[in-house]
Coordinates of C-alpha atoms in Angstrom, one line a residue:
X1 CA 119.9 157.3 -25.7
X2 CA 120.5 160.8 -24.8
X3 CA 121.1 162.3 -21.4
X4 CA 122.3 165.6 -19.9
X5 CA 125.1 163.6 -17.9
X6 CA 126.3 160.1 -18.1
X7 CA 128.3 158.9 -15.0
X8 CA 130.4 155.9 -15.4
X9 CA 130.6 154.1 -12.0
X10 CA 127.9 153.7 -9.3
X11 CA 129.9 153.8 -6.1
X12 CA 130.0 156.5 -3.5
X13 CA 131.3 159.2 -5.9
X14 CA 129.0 158.4 -8.8
X15 CA 125.9 158.3 -6.8
X16 CA 126.7 161.3 -4.7
X17 CA 127.4 163.3 -8.0
X18 CA 124.2 161.8 -9.7
X19 CA 121.9 162.7 -6.7
X20 CA 123.5 166.4 -6.9
X21 CA 122.8 166.6 -10.5
X22 CA 119.3 165.2 -10.4
X23 CA 118.5 167.8 -7.7
X24 CA 119.5 170.5 -10.2
X25 CA 117.0 168.9 -12.7
X26 CA 119.5 167.3 -14.8
X27 CA 118.7 164.0 -16.6
X28 CA 121.3 161.5 -15.5
X29 CA 122.3 158.0 -16.2
X30 CA 124.8 155.9 -14.1
X31 CA 126.4 153.0 -15.8
X32 CA 127.1 150.4 -13.1
X33 CA 129.0 147.4 -13.7
X34 CA 128.5 145.7 -10.4
X35 CA 129.6 145.8 -6.6
X36 CA 131.4 149.0 -5.8
X37 CA 134.1 149.6 -3.1
X38 CA 131.6 151.1 -0.6
X39 CA 130.1 147.7 -0.5
X40 CA 133.4 146.6 1.1
X41 CA 134.0 149.8 3.3
X42 CA 133.9 150.0 7.1
X43 CA 131.0 152.5 6.9
X44 CA 133.1 155.2 8.3
X45 CA 134.5 158.0 6.0
X46 CA 137.8 159.6 6.1
X47 CA 138.5 163.2 5.1
X48 CA 142.4 163.2 5.8
X49 CA 144.2 161.2 8.4
X50 CA 147.8 161.6 7.4
X51 CA 150.2 163.6 5.4
X52 CA 152.5 162.5 2.7
X53 CA 155.4 162.9 5.1
X54 CA 153.9 160.1 7.2
X55 CA 152.7 162.6 10.0
X56 CA 149.3 161.7 11.5
X57 CA 146.9 164.7 11.6
X58 CA 143.9 165.6 13.7
X59 CA 142.6 168.7 11.9
X60 CA 142.2 169.1 8.1
X61 CA 142.2 172.9 8.3
X62 CA 145.1 173.1 10.4
X63 CA 147.2 170.9 8.2
X64 CA 146.1 172.0 4.5
X65 CA 149.0 174.2 4.0
X66 CA 151.3 171.2 4.7
X67 CA 149.3 169.1 2.4
X68 CA 149.5 171.8 -0.3
X69 CA 153.3 171.8 0.0
X70 CA 153.8 168.1 -0.2
X71 CA 151.0 167.3 -2.7
X72 CA 150.0 170.5 -4.6
X73 CA 148.1 168.3 -7.3
X74 CA 145.9 166.5 -4.6
X75 CA 142.3 167.1 -5.5
X76 CA 141.7 169.1 -2.4
X77 CA 144.5 171.3 -3.2
X78 CA 143.2 171.8 -6.7
X79 CA 139.7 172.6 -5.4
X80 CA 140.9 174.7 -2.4
X81 CA 140.7 174.6 1.4
X82 CA 137.5 176.5 2.0
X83 CA 135.6 174.9 -1.0
X84 CA 136.8 171.5 0.1
X85 CA 135.5 172.0 3.7
X86 CA 132.2 173.6 2.4
X87 CA 131.6 170.6 0.1
X88 CA 132.4 168.1 2.9
X89 CA 129.7 169.9 5.1
X90 CA 127.3 169.6 2.1
X91 CA 127.8 165.8 1.9
X92 CA 127.2 165.6 5.7
X93 CA 124.0 167.5 5.2
X94 CA 123.0 165.0 2.3
X95 CA 123.9 162.0 4.4
X96 CA 121.5 163.5 7.4
X97 CA 118.7 163.8 4.7
X98 CA 119.2 160.0 3.8
X99 CA 119.2 159.0 7.5
X100 CA 122.6 157.6 7.2
X101 CA 123.3 158.3 10.9
X102 CA 126.6 159.5 10.5
X103 CA 128.3 161.6 13.1
X104 CA 131.5 163.7 13.1
X105 CA 132.9 167.1 12.1
X106 CA 135.2 168.6 9.5
X107 CA 137.0 170.4 12.5
X108 CA 138.7 167.4 13.9
X109 CA 138.9 163.7 13.4
X110 CA 137.5 161.2 15.9
X111 CA 138.6 157.4 16.5
X112 CA 136.6 154.4 15.6
X113 CA 137.1 151.1 16.8
X114 CA 138.4 148.5 14.3
X115 CA 137.3 144.9 14.3
X116 CA 140.9 144.0 15.6
X117 CA 140.7 146.2 18.6
X118 CA 142.5 149.2 17.2
X119 CA 141.8 152.9 16.8
X120 CA 141.5 154.5 13.5
X121 CA 141.3 158.3 12.9
X122 CA 138.4 159.1 10.7
X123 CA 135.8 162.0 9.7
X124 CA 132.3 160.4 9.9
X125 CA 131.0 157.2 11.4
X126 CA 127.7 155.5 11.8
X127 CA 126.4 156.4 15.3
X128 CA 126.1 152.5 15.7
X129 CA 129.8 152.1 15.7
X130 CA 132.0 152.7 19.0
X131 CA 134.0 155.8 18.7
X132 CA 136.1 158.0 21.1
X133 CA 137.2 161.6 20.8
X134 CA 140.8 162.5 20.9
X135 CA 142.2 162.3 24.5
X136 CA 138.9 161.0 25.9
X137 CA 138.0 157.8 27.5
X138 CA 135.2 155.5 26.3
X139 CA 132.1 156.5 28.5
X140 CA 131.1 152.9 29.5
X141 CA 133.4 150.9 31.9
X142 CA 131.8 147.2 31.6
X143 CA 131.9 146.0 28.0
X144 CA 130.7 142.5 26.5
X145 CA 132.1 141.5 23.2
X146 CA 129.7 139.1 21.7
X147 CA 130.4 137.0 18.7
X148 CA 128.3 134.4 16.9
X149 CA 128.9 130.7 17.2
X150 CA 130.7 129.5 14.0
X151 CA 131.1 132.9 12.5
X152 CA 134.9 133.3 12.3
X153 CA 134.9 136.8 10.7
X154 CA 134.6 138.3 14.2
X155 CA 136.9 137.2 17.1
X156 CA 135.7 138.7 20.4
X157 CA 138.8 137.7 22.4
X158 CA 141.3 139.2 19.9
X159 CA 139.4 142.5 19.8
X160 CA 139.1 142.7 23.7
X161 CA 142.7 141.9 24.2
X162 CA 143.8 144.5 21.8
X163 CA 141.4 147.2 23.0
X164 CA 142.9 146.8 26.5
X165 CA 146.0 148.2 25.2
X166 CA 144.4 151.6 24.1
X167 CA 144.5 154.3 26.6
X168 CA 140.8 155.2 25.9
X169 CA 139.8 151.7 27.1
X170 CA 142.4 151.2 29.8
X171 CA 139.7 151.7 32.5
X172 CA 137.3 149.2 31.0
X173 CA 136.5 145.6 32.0
X174 CA 136.0 143.3 29.0
X175 CA 134.0 140.0 28.9
X176 CA 133.6 137.7 26.0
X177 CA 130.8 135.3 24.9
X178 CA 129.1 133.8 21.8
X179 CA 125.5 133.9 20.5
X180 CA 124.2 130.8 19.5
X181 CA 121.1 131.8 17.4
X182 CA 119.4 128.5 16.4
X183 CA 118.1 129.9 13.3
X184 CA 121.7 130.3 11.9
X185 CA 122.4 126.4 12.1
X186 CA 121.8 125.7 8.4
X187 CA 124.3 128.5 7.5
X188 CA 127.0 126.9 9.8
X189 CA 126.8 124.0 7.6
X190 CA 128.5 125.8 4.9
X191 CA 131.3 128.2 5.9
X192 CA 131.1 129.9 2.5
X193 CA 127.6 131.0 3.3
X194 CA 128.3 132.1 6.9
X195 CA 128.8 135.7 6.0
X196 CA 127.4 139.0 7.4
X197 CA 125.0 139.5 4.6
X198 CA 123.5 136.0 4.7
X199 CA 123.2 136.3 8.5
X200 CA 121.4 139.6 8.2
X201 CA 118.9 138.1 5.8
X202 CA 118.2 135.4 8.1
X203 CA 117.8 137.4 11.3
X204 CA 115.5 139.9 9.6
X205 CA 113.1 137.4 8.1
X206 CA 113.3 134.2 9.8
X207 CA 113.9 135.1 13.4
X208 CA 112.2 135.1 16.6
X209 CA 113.0 138.7 17.6
X210 CA 112.3 138.2 21.3
X211 CA 114.6 135.1 21.6
X212 CA 117.5 137.1 20.0
X213 CA 116.9 139.9 22.6
X214 CA 116.8 137.5 25.5
X215 CA 120.0 135.8 24.2
X216 CA 121.9 139.1 24.0
X217 CA 120.8 140.1 27.6
X218 CA 121.8 136.7 29.1
X219 CA 125.4 136.8 27.2
X220 CA 126.1 140.2 28.1
X221 CA 125.8 139.6 31.9
X222 CA 126.4 142.8 33.9
X223 CA 128.0 144.8 31.0
X224 CA 126.9 148.3 30.3
X225 CA 127.9 148.3 26.7
X226 CA 127.7 145.4 24.1
X227 CA 130.1 145.2 21.0
X228 CA 128.6 143.0 18.2
X229 CA 129.5 142.1 14.6
X230 CA 127.6 144.1 12.1
X231 CA 125.3 141.4 11.1
X232 CA 122.0 143.0 12.1
X233 CA 120.0 145.1 9.6
X234 CA 120.6 144.6 5.8
X235 CA 118.9 147.6 4.3
X236 CA 119.3 150.3 7.0
X237 CA 120.1 150.5 10.8
X238 CA 116.3 150.2 11.8
X239 CA 116.6 146.5 12.9
X240 CA 119.7 147.3 15.0
X241 CA 118.0 150.3 16.7
X242 CA 115.1 148.2 17.4
X243 CA 117.5 145.5 19.1
X244 CA 119.2 148.3 20.9
X245 CA 116.0 149.6 22.4
X246 CA 114.6 146.2 23.2
X247 CA 117.7 145.0 25.0
X248 CA 118.0 148.2 27.1
X249 CA 121.8 148.0 26.6
X250 CA 124.2 150.4 24.9
X251 CA 124.7 148.3 21.7
X252 CA 127.6 149.1 19.2
X253 CA 128.3 147.2 16.0
X254 CA 131.7 146.7 14.3
X255 CA 132.3 146.0 10.6
X256 CA 133.6 142.4 9.8
X257 CA 135.5 141.1 6.8
X258 CA 134.1 142.2 3.4
X259 CA 131.3 142.4 2.2
X260 CA 130.5 145.0 4.9
X261 CA 127.1 145.6 6.0
X262 CA 127.6 149.1 7.0
X263 CA 128.9 149.9 3.5
X264 CA 126.1 148.2 1.8
X265 CA 123.4 150.0 3.9
X266 CA 124.9 153.3 2.7
X267 CA 125.0 152.2 -0.8
X268 CA 121.3 151.2 -1.0
X269 CA 120.3 154.5 0.5
X270 CA 122.2 156.5 -2.1
X271 CA 121.0 154.4 -4.8
X272 CA 117.5 154.7 -3.7
X273 CA 117.6 158.5 -3.5
X274 CA 119.2 158.9 -7.0
X275 CA 116.5 156.6 -8.6
X276 CA 113.7 158.4 -6.5
X277 CA 115.0 161.6 -8.0
X278 CA 114.4 160.1 -11.5
X279 CA 118.0 159.0 -12.3
X280 CA 118.5 156.0 -14.3
X281 CA 120.7 153.0 -13.1
X282 CA 122.0 150.9 -15.9
X283 CA 123.1 147.9 -13.7
X284 CA 125.1 145.1 -14.9
X285 CA 126.5 147.0 -17.7
X286 CA 130.1 148.4 -18.6
X287 CA 131.4 151.2 -20.7
X288 CA 133.8 149.8 -23.4
X289 CA 134.5 152.7 -25.7
X290 CA 134.1 156.4 -26.3
X291 CA 134.0 158.5 -29.6
X292 CA 135.3 162.1 -29.6
X293 CA 134.1 165.1 -31.8
X294 CA 135.9 168.4 -31.8
X295 CA 137.9 167.5 -28.7
X296 CA 134.8 166.6 -26.8
X297 CA 133.3 163.3 -25.8
X298 CA 130.2 162.8 -28.1
X299 CA 129.0 159.3 -27.1
X300 CA 130.0 156.1 -25.4
X301 CA 129.1 152.4 -26.0
X302 CA 128.6 149.7 -23.4
X303 CA 128.9 146.1 -23.2
X304 CA 125.2 145.7 -23.4
X305 CA 124.7 148.6 -25.9
X306 CA 127.6 148.0 -28.3
X307 CA 125.6 149.4 -31.5
X308 CA 123.3 151.9 -29.6
X309 CA 125.1 155.0 -28.7
X310 CA 124.8 156.7 -25.3
X311 CA 125.2 160.4 -25.7
X312 CA 125.2 163.3 -23.2
X313 CA 126.3 167.0 -22.8
X314 CA 128.8 166.1 -20.1
X315 CA 130.6 162.7 -18.9
X316 CA 131.7 161.9 -15.5
X317 CA 134.4 159.2 -14.9
X318 CA 133.6 157.7 -11.4
X319 CA 134.9 154.2 -12.3
X320 CA 137.1 153.8 -9.3
X321 CA 140.6 152.3 -9.3
X322 CA 141.9 148.5 -10.1
X323 CA 139.2 147.0 -7.9
X324 CA 136.4 148.0 -10.1
X325 CA 138.5 148.0 -13.3
X326 CA 138.5 151.8 -13.6
X327 CA 142.2 151.3 -14.0
X328 CA 143.8 148.4 -16.0
X329 CA 147.4 147.3 -15.5
X330 CA 148.9 145.4 -18.4
X331 CA 152.3 144.0 -18.1
X332 CA 154.0 147.2 -19.4
X333 CA 151.5 150.0 -18.7
X334 CA 148.6 151.2 -16.4
X335 CA 145.8 153.0 -18.4
X336 CA 142.2 154.1 -18.2
X337 CA 140.3 151.8 -20.5
X338 CA 137.2 153.8 -21.7
X339 CA 138.5 157.2 -22.7
X340 CA 142.2 156.8 -22.7
X341 CA 142.8 159.8 -20.6
X342 CA 146.1 160.7 -19.3
X343 CA 147.6 159.1 -16.2
X344 CA 148.7 161.6 -13.5
X345 CA 152.5 161.8 -12.8
X346 CA 153.5 160.9 -9.4
X347 CA 156.9 160.9 -7.5
X348 CA 158.7 157.5 -8.0
X349 CA 155.9 156.1 -10.2
X350 CA 155.4 156.0 -13.9
X351 CA 152.6 154.2 -15.5
X352 CA 154.8 152.8 -18.3
X353 CA 157.6 151.5 -15.9
X354 CA 156.6 148.4 -14.4
X355 CA 159.5 148.4 -12.0
X356 CA 158.4 151.7 -10.5
X357 CA 155.1 150.3 -9.4
X358 CA 156.0 148.4 -6.2
X359 CA 158.6 148.7 -3.4
X360 CA 160.8 146.0 -2.0
X361 CA 158.9 146.0 1.4
X362 CA 155.5 144.6 1.2
X363 CA 154.2 146.5 4.3
X364 CA 155.2 149.9 2.8
X365 CA 152.6 152.0 0.6
X366 CA 153.0 150.9 -2.8
X367 CA 153.5 153.5 -5.8
X368 CA 150.9 151.9 -8.0
X369 CA 148.3 152.8 -5.1
X370 CA 148.8 156.4 -6.5
X371 CA 147.9 155.6 -10.0
X372 CA 145.0 157.3 -11.5
X373 CA 143.8 159.8 -14.2
X374 CA 145.1 163.4 -14.3
X375 CA 142.7 166.2 -13.6
X376 CA 142.9 170.1 -13.6
X377 CA 141.5 172.6 -11.2
X378 CA 138.1 171.9 -12.5
X379 CA 138.4 168.0 -12.3
X380 CA 138.5 167.9 -16.2
X381 CA 140.7 165.4 -17.7
X382 CA 142.9 165.3 -20.7
X383 CA 144.1 163.1 -23.6
X384 CA 147.5 163.5 -24.9
X385 CA 147.9 166.7 -22.8
X386 CA 144.9 168.5 -24.2
X387 CA 141.7 169.0 -21.8
X388 CA 138.5 167.4 -22.7
X389 CA 136.1 170.0 -21.6
X390 CA 133.1 167.7 -21.1
X391 CA 134.8 164.8 -19.3
X392 CA 135.4 165.0 -15.6
X393 CA 136.9 162.5 -13.2
X394 CA 135.7 162.0 -9.5
X395 CA 136.7 159.7 -6.6
X396 CA 139.4 156.9 -6.7
X397 CA 139.9 156.9 -10.3
X398 CA 141.9 160.2 -9.8
X399 CA 145.7 159.7 -9.4
X400 CA 148.7 161.5 -7.9
X401 CA 148.2 160.6 -4.3
X402 CA 147.8 157.6 -2.2
X403 CA 144.2 157.7 -0.7
X404 CA 144.9 154.5 1.4
X405 CA 148.1 155.9 3.1
X406 CA 146.8 159.3 3.6
X407 CA 143.1 158.3 4.7
X408 CA 141.3 160.3 2.3
X409 CA 139.5 158.1 -0.1
X410 CA 135.9 158.6 1.0
X411 CA 136.5 162.5 1.3
X412 CA 137.9 162.9 -2.0
X413 CA 135.0 160.7 -3.6
X414 CA 132.2 163.0 -2.1
X415 CA 134.2 166.3 -2.4
X416 CA 135.1 165.9 -5.9
X417 CA 131.5 164.6 -6.8
X418 CA 129.8 167.5 -5.4
X419 CA 132.4 169.9 -6.9
X420 CA 131.9 168.4 -10.4
X421 CA 128.1 168.4 -10.1
X422 CA 128.5 172.3 -9.4
X423 CA 130.8 172.7 -12.3
X424 CA 128.3 171.1 -14.6
X425 CA 125.5 173.1 -13.3
X426 CA 127.2 176.4 -13.6
X427 CA 127.4 175.8 -17.4
X428 CA 123.6 176.8 -17.7

């Protein structure tokens, strides 16, 4: 099998890169070994929420110099300020074409409401999620927080009590209640099955829509806005939008414990676009080894194609971090398992020194979270210090920074994905 580009990893980074390459006319394949981190995400996407010094930030552009001074090898710093912002805008345009209904701006972060009643700074959020701008109050005063009877992944009273402590909601009056939804009774008999995905499947295919509308209206009382767990609409936001229109209320949805319906919707839309453009998804397969010729990757082999080589002009490593086995931790080393590319050096962390991987305090950012492969200014990787010209890395497999601590994981994924697609396109 021969392609122009083979991408290892079918998450946010891999699919974004694949879509951009297919739009250029490239013949791409994505090797996807299962669920990606996007399936467990909140649905919101971060660009940059904090510096390595610990200082919270509101504007990416105004804090880029400080980021460069603290982390010169961060992917944003290697790509450059203006290019990073342009690629972020390019992804937002892609999201609009996919009807992902994401709102936000690169000029400044906004705050999204978390399921525990906190406010988290972010770049893009689904328009179905409650958000507030910095220094502004939530536009609705009376809010009903509605859970689902027997569904323990969303706690209305806890959410309401914590949200009252936020200045943006200090003027609000909260009420809480639970929806019964009789069609869910058989799920309630097995707590393992009572999850957002299962609930969404039942509600879309076996529900009396009018009864659900009536129950929400009755439970919300005199509320102007209603907060619900994200359990309404499996493939896209259309079901939720129909529910909002039918109730005549300002409905909002909040992500629950993983898997996240909001992330799953985005994943499905991205995958559908990639395949519609002619890309090949090799699902349920895993890259196991690569062969090099003349300092370049010549071919790879997968678990399902151990004797049949998959060759390409360029390869893109979008395999993620430990969660998706893009990185492997043995007792005495952390490594990238397919190509054996170099791990990025990082302050207070060494890939071959297990004692440097963690800190004594559990609640602190852990050094191992900065683990990942090293890249140059073109996002190319290296083996034993030698650049591999046709092997690129994108997304959370890149190391040298802690994306969880900095609040930049999604941003790095889409920016590096589009940047690498551009680099490959410029070769012709």
